[in-house]
């Protein structure tokens, strides 16, 4: 993004903060100031902008630096927790129109969002590709009662484009499943529609995806039972159909579950994926797995259950490593097809759950995995793990991860999947724990920061390029969502949380674990360049870092560039013209394996002349010259 545009968005956000209604402004935690207010001169902030001590005030600069993304203007939000399970559909893209949703709560209720009254699903939208946003503080999807878990899609109502959300709805004090529809964009007063029979007790969250006809596929677990139910919602008549039970097993000892639904935009094809987190305690058929079912008739009938990453009581092996599925999953259909792709995260069997000591062998069990009927005979394919994530592959770094990680997250958390418009590129976003630790905490309970990563595949999911999108040592960025549609072959649309304090401030009453202090949470929009595939020519450890001469040289229009690195590292490779202007980024701070690596540079859109390419990694930097002759 151009600097001028970023400055405009930041100023827009600051102005929105100053225009907050008095009632909202009064509810801000006295230990933290609004972003628009002057920073506390007594706050202890070191030269790296890392905050120390308890409850400092955070300066404006702290929130507006360190990210390539832009802050989407919403009212001051203190909600940094976005379901412990599935990845929510918090971004939807149609051409230049971008819809983004957040889970909002004010500062006084940040530690107990369910018990308070301020929790809301908000949305905002841009009609000019994110240059400007229609609201300074967002639009409410439920004005009378609370709502959480912003699962958002765009639909048509009376010939007008509007939005619908699923997730957690409340009817008074009763938590129920259902959907909420905005009559028209910008109204800020969505109408909830509740599923009959939900809300009696426990978890009735309803997650959604729209069918090709703008009707909704809805998946929910009624009242914290061991069941999974599907129900169809007619967006014209605003009515639910009859529930269809997909799974029921009364022998489960723990009914905590995570579940997602995806639908094709060609016909009545939909797929569900769900995980019961504590299944291994039961044995038999109930060993942990990602259960997957499909419908071809808008949910009237469903296939038998498939089990992805099924352990059957044994150490499940994926790509040579023992691991089992966790409860982070997402689903997207390849555009123009009825082929679903399911992503999920795993963790190692040898992990004891305490996160206080880390055994060396555990690093290989943390993975992001993808499965599809059209990929690898529907067997799991690893998107990211110790092979292409430095903090997992470098044992020295991995052994530094001794502080607790955030509630219901893992080392590789909350994967989200989407496609380029033509289906040729698959994008997967996820968050990764970092060695950096926040120095703000209660009772000396500190947490690791997370970064947002993006993976891309141009060969149908067989191989993946991975990039650290945020790469910030003093911001916590989590819960990334990649747009399911609207991406190109070169870029995808991302949204994610960003806050200055790690550790969820939205889990449990104040003073209980995880005991994270209250801080402003920003929703970030970022149009991210696709990671470039790096071909590892040889894994033999070279003698030194080195950049080779491109070949062929002179070239037209493609040339290959090779380089040696002595350890798995984050690497950047950029191309400049003769005036020193950057004209291409081939590798953008991407994790690259040890050995000799190669990338291809295509200069078909450039004119003949001399160009320079520079490799940088840590303290290493080298530049060479190449000649394009057309």
XYZ file of C-alpha atoms in Angstrom:
630
model
C 0.000 0.000 0.000
C 1.198 3.518 -0.771
C 2.263 5.533 2.244
C -0.311 8.238 1.537
C -3.141 5.717 1.577
C -1.949 4.175 4.826
C -1.713 7.630 6.413
C -5.269 8.370 5.331
C -6.614 5.152 6.838
C -4.750 5.769 10.100
C -6.086 9.343 10.287
C -9.574 8.046 9.547
C -9.242 5.600 12.394
C -7.951 8.230 14.802
C -10.804 10.557 13.917
C -13.298 7.724 14.469
C -11.826 7.132 17.920
C -12.305 10.768 18.887
C -15.913 10.672 17.657
C -16.878 7.674 19.785
C -20.127 8.126 21.705
C -19.542 9.329 25.255
C -21.090 6.179 26.726
C -18.565 3.998 24.928
C -15.614 6.274 25.717
C -16.423 6.132 29.406
C -16.177 2.353 29.413
C -12.516 2.261 28.396
C -10.238 0.662 30.981
C -8.593 3.521 32.934
C -5.207 1.792 32.642
C -5.326 2.090 28.846
C -6.060 5.143 26.774
C -7.940 5.516 23.515
C -5.666 5.357 20.511
C -6.488 8.994 19.748
C -5.423 10.235 23.174
C -1.957 11.372 24.156
C 0.404 8.618 25.247
C 1.258 8.350 28.934
C 4.667 9.972 29.355
C 5.391 7.606 32.271
C 4.912 4.446 30.221
C 8.073 2.346 30.145
C 8.919 1.620 26.516
C 12.361 0.617 25.409
C 14.119 1.571 22.178
C 12.571 -1.414 20.364
C 9.057 -0.344 21.349
C 8.702 -3.436 23.527
C 6.501 -2.661 26.491
C 7.600 -3.534 30.014
C 5.833 -3.515 33.348
C 2.107 -3.895 34.013
C -0.652 -1.905 32.326
C 1.229 0.839 30.482
C -0.509 3.158 28.074
C 0.317 2.377 24.467
C 1.400 5.213 22.158
C -0.261 5.741 18.791
C 2.917 4.813 16.925
C 2.894 1.380 18.503
C -0.330 0.470 16.756
C 0.520 1.914 13.372
C 3.937 0.410 12.756
C 5.338 -2.984 11.861
C 2.675 -4.242 9.468
C 2.124 -4.026 5.722
C -1.606 -4.100 6.343
C -4.011 -1.307 7.148
C -6.221 -0.913 10.207
C -9.884 -1.327 9.329
C -11.809 1.406 11.194
C -13.986 0.014 13.990
C -14.892 1.312 17.434
C -12.182 0.596 20.024
C -12.331 -3.167 20.371
C -10.905 -5.390 23.123
C -11.836 -8.794 21.704
C -8.722 -10.827 20.764
C -10.297 -14.264 20.776
C -11.982 -15.745 17.677
C -13.283 -19.214 18.554
C -11.078 -21.955 19.865
C -11.872 -24.089 16.844
C -12.825 -23.351 13.262
C -11.486 -20.455 11.232
C -14.275 -17.920 10.773
C -15.276 -16.366 7.452
C -14.443 -12.800 8.514
C -13.673 -11.476 5.012
C -15.662 -11.648 1.777
C -14.518 -10.118 -1.516
C -16.522 -9.289 -4.645
C -14.362 -7.396 -7.134
C -13.340 -4.127 -5.454
C -15.884 -4.550 -2.651
C -14.467 -5.961 0.569
C -16.524 -6.937 3.609
C -14.750 -7.492 6.941
C -16.286 -8.511 10.272
C -15.019 -8.403 13.850
C -16.002 -9.737 17.245
C -16.379 -6.641 19.404
C -16.421 -6.184 23.181
C -15.646 -3.131 25.283
C -12.735 -2.927 27.718
C -14.695 -3.513 30.918
C -16.076 -6.824 29.652
C -13.003 -8.012 27.792
C -12.318 -10.747 30.359
C -15.895 -12.011 30.396
C -17.528 -11.356 27.052
C -20.239 -14.000 27.491
C -21.244 -12.663 30.890
C -21.561 -9.034 29.809
C -23.814 -7.144 27.446
C -21.507 -5.388 24.957
C -20.371 -8.330 22.808
C -21.373 -7.751 19.175
C -20.581 -8.885 15.668
C -19.689 -5.774 13.649
C -18.920 -5.389 9.968
C -17.449 -2.716 7.736
C -17.057 -2.556 3.973
C -15.062 -0.833 1.266
C -16.155 -0.345 -2.338
C -12.763 0.803 -3.622
C -10.505 -2.167 -2.819
C -9.757 -1.031 0.733
C -8.780 2.555 -0.058
C -11.632 3.921 2.063
C -14.157 2.328 4.439
C -17.824 3.170 4.757
C -17.985 3.489 8.550
C -15.693 4.915 11.224
C -16.835 2.447 13.888
C -18.587 -0.445 12.101
C -22.177 -1.631 11.754
C -23.879 -3.916 14.284
C -25.403 -7.205 13.163
C -27.491 -7.530 16.345
C -28.432 -4.263 18.031
C -30.796 -5.585 20.736
C -28.841 -8.594 22.016
C -25.306 -9.933 22.069
C -23.587 -11.871 19.288
C -20.160 -13.433 18.759
C -18.100 -15.381 16.184
C -18.367 -13.316 13.012
C -19.072 -15.806 10.207
C -19.923 -13.432 7.319
C -21.178 -13.748 3.712
C -22.729 -11.398 1.192
C -26.181 -12.237 -0.156
C -28.957 -10.483 -2.075
C -32.138 -9.241 -0.403
C -34.807 -7.742 -2.638
C -32.255 -7.304 -5.394
C -29.868 -5.414 -3.108
C -26.506 -6.661 -1.851
C -26.308 -7.080 1.904
C -24.598 -9.312 4.482
C -25.533 -12.255 6.673
C -23.639 -13.609 9.682
C -23.748 -16.814 11.656
C -22.000 -17.704 14.881
C -23.232 -17.227 18.445
C -26.478 -15.340 18.910
C -28.268 -14.418 22.097
C -31.982 -14.028 22.719
C -31.962 -12.019 25.899
C -29.601 -13.939 28.163
C -30.072 -17.249 26.314
C -27.352 -18.336 23.904
C -28.896 -19.735 20.720
C -27.950 -20.817 17.231
C -29.069 -18.940 14.155
C -28.259 -16.306 11.537
C -28.568 -12.514 11.413
C -29.367 -10.578 8.228
C -28.857 -6.886 7.528
C -31.809 -5.445 5.565
C -29.458 -3.267 3.531
C -25.798 -2.329 3.735
C -24.952 0.325 6.287
C -28.156 -0.036 8.324
C -26.311 -1.323 11.391
C -29.266 -3.245 12.792
C -29.278 -6.853 11.643
C -32.294 -9.056 12.365
C -31.589 -12.410 14.087
C -33.356 -15.644 13.131
C -33.039 -18.447 15.689
C -32.983 -22.206 15.167
C -35.850 -23.867 17.036
C -34.745 -26.056 19.928
C -31.411 -24.366 20.530
C -30.452 -22.258 23.487
C -31.587 -24.604 26.223
C -28.039 -25.008 27.484
C -24.420 -24.828 26.414
C -23.046 -24.418 22.934
C -25.443 -23.774 20.059
C -23.097 -21.838 17.779
C -24.201 -21.979 14.133
C -21.632 -21.644 11.335
C -22.687 -20.912 7.788
C -21.832 -20.858 4.105
C -24.028 -19.634 1.286
C -25.135 -21.930 -1.528
C -25.116 -20.836 -5.174
C -28.731 -19.626 -4.799
C -28.004 -17.366 -1.789
C -29.699 -19.783 0.596
C -27.558 -20.828 3.550
C -25.970 -24.077 4.645
C -25.894 -24.059 8.457
C -23.961 -26.450 10.717
C -24.509 -26.488 14.473
C -24.041 -28.649 17.549
C -27.295 -28.442 19.509
C -26.933 -27.607 23.177
C -23.440 -29.016 23.768
C -24.459 -32.527 22.785
C -22.278 -35.016 20.937
C -24.305 -34.388 17.766
C -23.707 -32.505 14.546
C -26.784 -31.128 12.800
C -27.308 -29.497 9.415
C -30.179 -27.130 8.681
C -31.108 -25.220 5.523
C -32.004 -21.514 5.694
C -34.115 -19.952 2.927
C -32.899 -16.382 2.450
C -36.093 -15.378 0.626
C -38.709 -16.683 3.060
C -36.342 -16.166 6.039
C -37.177 -19.608 7.411
C -35.232 -22.678 8.516
C -35.937 -26.152 7.185
C -35.959 -29.326 9.255
C -32.707 -30.283 10.996
C -30.728 -33.232 9.635
C -28.602 -35.181 12.107
C -25.160 -35.932 10.652
C -23.465 -37.543 13.633
C -24.500 -38.757 17.051
C -22.467 -40.824 19.489
C -23.563 -40.944 23.100
C -20.353 -42.685 24.211
C -18.272 -39.521 23.858
C -16.960 -38.433 27.238
C -16.378 -34.815 26.215
C -18.640 -32.938 23.828
C -16.358 -29.968 23.138
C -16.188 -29.754 19.360
C -15.062 -27.640 16.447
C -16.930 -27.607 13.152
C -16.952 -25.896 9.746
C -19.052 -25.958 6.602
C -18.217 -25.041 3.010
C -20.362 -24.939 -0.132
C -19.736 -24.949 -3.858
C -20.988 -22.076 -5.973
C -22.092 -24.542 -8.665
C -25.044 -26.624 -7.509
C -26.146 -27.856 -4.109
C -22.799 -29.320 -3.070
C -21.590 -28.747 0.514
C -19.043 -30.337 2.862
C -18.780 -30.345 6.636
C -15.742 -31.108 8.809
C -15.845 -31.523 12.582
C -13.540 -32.617 15.400
C -14.292 -33.711 18.972
C -11.249 -32.600 20.878
C -11.135 -35.236 23.637
C -12.077 -38.343 21.685
C -8.893 -40.389 22.370
C -10.059 -41.042 25.936
C -12.689 -43.431 24.633
C -10.834 -45.623 22.167
C -12.506 -47.743 19.525
C -14.323 -45.771 16.878
C -13.905 -42.578 18.848
C -10.203 -42.021 18.359
C -9.485 -38.506 17.231
C -10.161 -37.692 13.590
C -11.471 -34.944 11.332
C -14.873 -36.277 10.301
C -15.931 -35.188 6.803
C -19.324 -35.529 5.085
C -20.711 -34.217 1.788
C -24.110 -33.433 0.287
C -24.990 -32.985 -3.397
C -28.635 -31.919 -2.925
C -28.511 -28.812 -0.721
C -28.339 -30.854 2.461
C -31.279 -33.203 1.990
C -29.029 -36.274 2.085
C -25.424 -36.769 3.191
C -22.582 -39.169 2.458
C -21.124 -41.601 4.952
C -18.450 -40.212 7.255
C -14.868 -40.071 6.026
C -12.140 -39.820 8.645
C -9.188 -37.597 7.863
C -6.071 -38.104 10.005
C -7.723 -41.063 11.722
C -5.507 -42.501 14.449
C -7.342 -45.691 15.404
C -5.364 -45.794 18.635
C -2.005 -45.754 16.890
C 0.440 -42.969 16.190
C -0.982 -41.433 13.044
C 1.867 -40.680 10.645
C 1.697 -37.737 8.228
C 4.726 -37.237 6.009
C 6.824 -39.448 8.286
C 5.931 -37.702 11.561
C 3.603 -38.864 14.336
C 0.801 -36.394 14.959
C -2.921 -36.102 15.536
C -5.496 -33.521 14.407
C -6.349 -30.591 16.600
C -9.603 -28.626 16.352
C -8.685 -25.926 13.865
C -10.255 -26.520 10.445
C -11.611 -24.706 7.388
C -13.150 -25.655 4.025
C -13.165 -24.047 0.570
C -14.290 -25.275 -2.842
C -12.159 -24.836 -5.920
C -13.958 -22.235 -8.080
C -16.208 -23.669 -10.764
C -16.055 -27.184 -9.311
C -17.673 -29.390 -6.707
C -14.338 -30.279 -5.150
C -13.807 -29.341 -1.490
C -10.438 -28.737 0.165
C -10.186 -29.190 3.950
C -7.344 -27.712 6.014
C -6.590 -28.484 9.657
C -3.772 -28.321 12.178
C -2.052 -31.137 14.089
C 0.020 -31.556 17.222
C 2.504 -34.264 18.320
C 1.562 -37.370 20.283
C 4.483 -36.983 22.657
C 3.319 -33.546 23.776
C 2.050 -33.739 27.375
C -0.126 -30.648 27.157
C 1.680 -28.658 29.811
C 3.662 -26.428 27.434
C 6.235 -25.976 30.195
C 8.951 -28.218 28.801
C 9.587 -28.935 25.154
C 11.155 -32.187 24.009
C 13.255 -31.963 20.896
C 11.287 -34.595 18.974
C 8.004 -32.756 19.393
C 8.797 -30.080 16.833
C 7.843 -32.368 13.927
C 4.261 -32.927 15.072
C 3.035 -29.346 14.626
C 1.635 -29.133 11.095
C -0.867 -27.459 8.802
C -2.406 -30.131 6.567
C -4.705 -30.113 3.530
C -6.868 -32.921 2.096
C -9.132 -33.141 -0.941
C -10.638 -35.831 -3.198
C -8.564 -34.319 -6.045
C -5.245 -34.303 -4.177
C -2.871 -37.193 -3.402
C -5.638 -39.832 -3.504
C -7.350 -37.918 -0.676
C -4.407 -38.553 1.621
C -3.042 -35.702 3.764
C -0.506 -33.267 2.285
C 1.575 -31.061 4.566
C 1.279 -27.349 3.841
C 3.659 -26.188 6.591
C 5.705 -27.765 9.373
C 9.311 -27.949 10.605
C 10.565 -28.185 7.028
C 9.485 -24.673 6.002
C 8.869 -22.820 9.299
C 12.114 -21.704 10.882
C 10.945 -21.605 14.509
C 9.946 -25.287 14.222
C 12.857 -26.482 12.102
C 15.596 -24.775 14.105
C 15.884 -26.807 17.317
C 17.676 -23.990 19.118
C 14.757 -21.638 18.444
C 12.179 -24.307 19.147
C 13.593 -25.012 22.583
C 13.025 -21.361 23.496
C 9.251 -21.857 23.258
C 8.800 -22.585 26.946
C 6.231 -19.950 27.916
C 2.569 -20.950 27.658
C 0.875 -20.356 24.347
C -2.523 -18.778 24.121
C -5.737 -20.545 25.037
C -6.757 -23.299 22.599
C -4.065 -22.354 20.124
C -1.119 -24.470 19.071
C 2.269 -23.760 17.520
C 0.513 -23.710 14.113
C -3.033 -22.425 14.583
C -6.309 -21.656 12.821
C -5.574 -22.409 9.148
C -7.857 -20.774 6.572
C -8.101 -21.709 2.887
C -9.082 -19.840 -0.300
C -8.462 -19.830 -4.065
C -7.524 -17.482 -6.867
C -10.501 -16.681 -9.077
C -9.385 -19.115 -11.775
C -8.617 -21.878 -9.258
C -4.967 -22.176 -10.255
C -3.592 -20.993 -6.883
C -4.544 -22.308 -3.440
C -3.901 -19.957 -0.516
C -3.668 -21.092 3.112
C -3.184 -18.599 5.959
C -2.353 -19.597 9.552
C -0.649 -18.241 12.665
C 2.674 -19.480 14.077
C 4.059 -19.063 17.584
C 7.243 -16.984 17.843
C 10.138 -16.925 20.289
C 9.394 -13.293 21.182
C 7.604 -12.948 24.512
C 5.390 -10.115 25.669
C 6.715 -8.447 28.809
C 3.282 -7.317 29.934
C 1.430 -9.751 32.161
C -0.328 -10.357 35.437
C 1.488 -12.332 38.131
C 4.462 -12.691 35.756
C 2.398 -14.833 33.379
C 3.720 -13.976 29.941
C 2.869 -15.350 26.530
C 4.583 -15.759 23.179
C 3.637 -13.518 20.295
C 2.250 -15.023 17.090
C 2.882 -14.072 13.447
C 0.609 -14.600 10.459
C 1.941 -16.848 7.707
C 0.707 -17.409 4.156
C 1.257 -20.512 2.030
C 0.490 -20.848 -1.673
C 0.422 -23.740 -4.127
C 0.343 -23.461 -7.906
C 0.243 -27.221 -8.595
C -3.057 -28.171 -7.003
C -1.704 -28.519 -3.466
C 1.228 -30.858 -4.059
C 3.963 -28.354 -3.163
C 3.831 -25.147 -1.128
C 5.697 -21.872 -0.767
C 5.471 -20.292 2.700
C 5.985 -16.697 3.829
C 5.833 -14.858 7.174
C 3.404 -12.050 6.352
C 3.681 -9.974 9.525
C 7.126 -10.795 10.964
C 6.778 -8.394 13.912
C 8.656 -9.004 17.155
C 6.426 -6.857 19.340
C 2.888 -7.294 18.019
C 0.602 -10.282 18.446
C -1.091 -11.237 15.166
C -3.521 -14.149 15.148
C -6.713 -15.597 13.653
C -5.897 -14.976 9.985
C -8.623 -15.472 7.400
C -7.913 -15.603 3.681
C -10.764 -14.632 1.359
C -12.322 -17.752 -0.120
C -12.973 -15.949 -3.419
C -11.805 -12.728 -5.070
C -8.066 -13.480 -5.008
C -5.758 -13.316 -8.026
C -2.834 -15.459 -9.123
C -0.433 -12.937 -7.591
C -2.236 -11.639 -4.483
C -4.782 -12.703 -1.914
C -6.902 -10.812 0.607
C -6.230 -11.374 4.319
C -7.670 -10.146 7.591
C -6.351 -10.862 11.104
C -6.152 -9.572 14.680
C -3.296 -7.352 15.841
C -2.674 -6.298 19.435
C 0.280 -5.160 21.555
C -0.269 -7.771 24.274
C -0.143 -11.527 23.784
C -2.446 -13.935 25.595
C -6.212 -13.833 25.240
C -7.862 -11.082 27.251
C -11.300 -12.501 26.369
C -11.204 -15.841 28.132
C -12.592 -16.284 31.604
C -13.361 -13.825 34.390
C -10.790 -11.198 35.285
C -7.900 -12.579 37.310
C -8.191 -16.144 36.041
C -5.995 -17.916 33.530
C -4.795 -16.672 31.063
C -4.553 -13.398 33.015
C -3.708 -11.205 30.056
C -4.124 -7.430 30.518
C -6.683 -5.497 28.522
C -5.476 -3.884 25.287
C -6.954 -2.492 22.088
C -7.351 -5.058 19.291
C -7.191 -3.944 15.672
C -8.649 -5.800 12.716
C -6.142 -5.643 9.870
C -6.810 -5.848 6.147
C -3.842 -6.852 4.013
C -3.574 -7.571 0.296
C -0.659 -9.989 0.322
C 1.673 -10.993 -2.474
C 1.723 -14.709 -3.236
C 4.765 -16.518 -1.816
C 7.084 -17.695 -4.590
C 7.991 -21.337 -4.945
C 11.620 -21.925 -4.056
C 13.111 -25.072 -5.521
C 15.538 -26.765 -3.138
C 18.148 -28.112 -5.571
C 20.309 -29.690 -2.870
C 19.949 -30.066 0.895
C 23.698 -30.529 1.365
C 24.989 -27.859 3.737
C 27.194 -25.415 1.756
C 30.329 -23.806 3.133
C 28.891 -20.285 3.147
C 26.006 -18.050 2.162
C 26.387 -17.250 -1.521
C 24.448 -15.726 -4.416
C 25.114 -17.251 -7.831
C 25.099 -15.607 -11.239
C 21.733 -15.964 -12.955
C 21.495 -18.290 -15.938
C 21.012 -17.858 -18.789
C 22.499 -14.393 -18.868
C 21.676 -12.440 -21.013
C 18.094 -13.801 -20.882
C 14.661 -13.350 -22.493
C 12.244 -13.387 -20.745
C 13.043 -15.933 -17.994
C 16.176 -16.653 -15.975
C 16.986 -18.768 -12.935
C 18.701 -17.494 -9.809
C 20.416 -19.853 -7.384
C 21.770 -19.188 -3.907
C 23.334 -21.154 -1.052
C 22.319 -20.848 2.607
C 23.977 -22.689 5.482
C 20.840 -23.053 7.639
C 17.091 -22.767 7.302
C 16.534 -19.000 7.288
C 14.211 -16.189 6.348
C 15.395 -14.873 2.979
C 14.518 -11.945 0.700
C 15.394 -11.718 -2.983
C 14.578 -8.484 -4.819
C 15.176 -7.091 -8.295
C 16.095 -3.446 -9.011
C 16.450 -1.402 -12.169
C 19.524 0.656 -13.079
C 18.139 3.631 -11.126
C 17.941 1.574 -7.932
C 14.157 1.300 -7.963
C 12.684 -1.976 -6.719
C 10.732 -3.578 -9.555
C 10.130 -7.136 -8.284
C 10.170 -9.095 -5.027
C 10.921 -12.730 -5.768
C 11.189 -13.853 -2.135
C 9.736 -11.713 0.637
C 11.341 -12.666 3.976
C 10.353 -16.235 3.269
C 11.577 -19.280 5.192
C 13.896 -21.223 2.873
C 15.485 -24.617 3.613
C 19.214 -25.169 4.035
C 21.247 -25.944 0.900
C 21.147 -24.712 -2.682
C 17.875 -23.098 -3.722
C 16.562 -21.752 -7.006
C 13.853 -19.334 -8.145
C 12.699 -18.347 -11.619
C 12.436 -14.680 -12.590
C 10.064 -13.777 -15.428
C 10.753 -10.347 -16.956
C 8.148 -10.462 -19.723
C 6.685 -7.128 -18.560
C 10.055 -5.337 -18.475
C 12.056 -3.621 -21.177
C 15.575 -4.580 -22.211
C 18.364 -3.362 -19.992
C 20.592 -3.988 -16.993
C 18.967 -5.099 -13.738
C 20.321 -5.991 -10.316
C 19.171 -8.689 -7.905
C 19.931 -8.661 -4.169
C 19.792 -11.546 -1.703
C 19.518 -10.717 1.999
C 19.226 -12.913 5.088
C 20.092 -11.590 8.533
C 23.461 -9.832 8.259
C 24.179 -11.347 4.836
C 23.590 -9.267 1.719
C 24.878 -9.725 -1.830
C 24.009 -8.132 -5.180
C 24.678 -9.258 -8.756
C 23.952 -7.828 -12.206
C 21.939 -9.386 -15.055
C 21.058 -8.366 -18.603
C 17.627 -8.621 -20.223
C 17.785 -8.611 -24.051
C 14.538 -8.719 -26.026
